[in-house]
Amino acid sequence: MSKLVQGYEVVIGFETHAQLSTQSKIFSRASVAFGAEPNTQACAVDMALPGTLPVMNMGAVERAIEFGLAINAHIAERSIFARKNYFYPDLPKGYQISQFEIPVVQGGEVSFFLEVGKETVRKTVRLERAHLEEDAGKSLHEDFIGQSGIDLNRAGTPLLEIVTQPDMRSSDEAVAYAKELHKIVTWIGICDGNMQEGSFRCDANVSVRKPGAELGTRREIKNLNSFKFMQQAIDYEVRWQIDQIEDGHAIQQATVLFDPDTGETRAMRTKEDAADYRYFPDPDLPPLVIGRDWVERVKSEMAELPRVMAERFVKDYALPEYDATQLTQSKAVAAYFEATAKACGQAKLASNWIMGEVSRRLNASEMAIEQAPVSAARLAALISRIQDSTISNNAAKEVFDAVWNASGDQVADAGALSVIDAIIEAKGLKQMNDTGELEKIIDDVLAANPKNVEEFKAGNAKALNGLVGPIMKASKGKANPGQVNALLMKKLG
Ligand code: ADP
Ligand code: MG
């Protein structure tokens, strides 16, 4: 199914660092709050003063368990912390505490939908692992001339590094995966998902190969912190690699950075291998032991997961799987849908409106659904007026517009129907449901258009359009199209 680029298959694997939403650091009690003055949130452990010892933050472990449960992974009963040795000024210990051979979360998968041409296909990306580790500090270059500053506030911030198998075959799939993963971690609340502040950053490993060939050599694009850059960076990288190969050059394994200003990726360093880090078990930390009772307790306390909720929407509201997935993009959207569907009893219509008009307008104004000027109760009232034929679909859009743009009137949900009815009344949008009146209009139009009548009777179905148009016009758009059709058929035999 994979789409070739100039005869090459694209292969992508992701490593994502999700900053865990704990109050304090992974091995110390210092705060992880964002934006503090440099080095005001670095304690003796984070500064690696001699003689200090790391102490595991159970909140971080609990979040790793939650993640593992959310993606159907195996949660290791015993995992090991390891030292990843390297020198960098913002890493005073000279090593990062991470997990290597035995990570806490093993396997699992992430599924999502993807638009391919006109079709919607389901894609599943297998995860290799997710492991706990600490973040490093930051080197600051901007405010200094001829020197660099070191800020250790970020040192020891808890991270979950989530690693996929090389299962993605296009930049579209990669971005869809990243969005789905982002949804999962924010939904279960283990990460705030703020990409600008670096709480969710992705490294994309990219290679290309001729179909059927062995995996090509990959280059790793580091620290992609927006979905837009992710797509641009991967697309650029794929074209670059293909050009290199076509020109007869071999790809060298490397770590690269994406420059949003030029839209190019640039090699940062040749890639290290695991051996370069001299990983070994950290003697300061005992194995991380997670009893099954702990996992069971976490499971019982977890909110309904997006995919479980989506399955419930399919079952309880008879929604297509695609709708159910779209409506579970966030808890707020799901709640808005359920409130609307329950209040009007028309789940599919509610879904259509939310995925259509509501999200279009939210996107246009960059608004979250919590701020939508049309409450679920009002949308439900609107839908019920379409359902009982008071208004047509087109008129409903006009009413929706009016409610959306009416600023400031905060009527309680209980008054939703009267708000909608008042707008229908004021705008004169009520559908003509009086058969007598409609019949009179139809008779007049038939009498005025004998040619269309004749043609239709002679078998030209299209001639009907020439009649429906004038009827709708004469009714000022208030005739019920279904009813017009039925009456026309009756009259024309
Ligand atoms: P490292 O930790 O050194 O970056 P891993 O072997 O753990 O290396 O792989 C990291 C990521 O690279 C994984 O997401 C994996 O799926 C992906 N990957 C491995 N080989 C390839 C390849 N040939 N092309 C694209 N991605 C790859
Ligand atoms: Mg890597």
Coordinates of C-alpha atoms in Angstrom, one line a residue, residues 67 81 86 99 144 151 160 168 199 223 264 310 341 369 456 486:
F67 CA 1.1 4.8 29.0
F81 CA 18.1 1.9 35.0
Y86 CA 28.6 11.1 27.3
Q99 CA 16.9 2.5 30.6
F144 CA 26.3 35.8 25.9
D151 CA 20.9 26.3 33.0
L160 CA 9.3 8.9 28.7
M168 CA 5.7 4.3 8.8
S199 CA 7.1 18.8 26.4
N223 CA 13.7 17.6 18.0
E264 CA 16.4 22.1 4.9
A310 CA -14.5 5.2 20.2
A341 CA -26.4 13.2 20.9
I369 CA -14.5 23.4 21.6
F456 CA -40.8 14.7 -17.8
A486 CA -43.4 13.6 -3.2

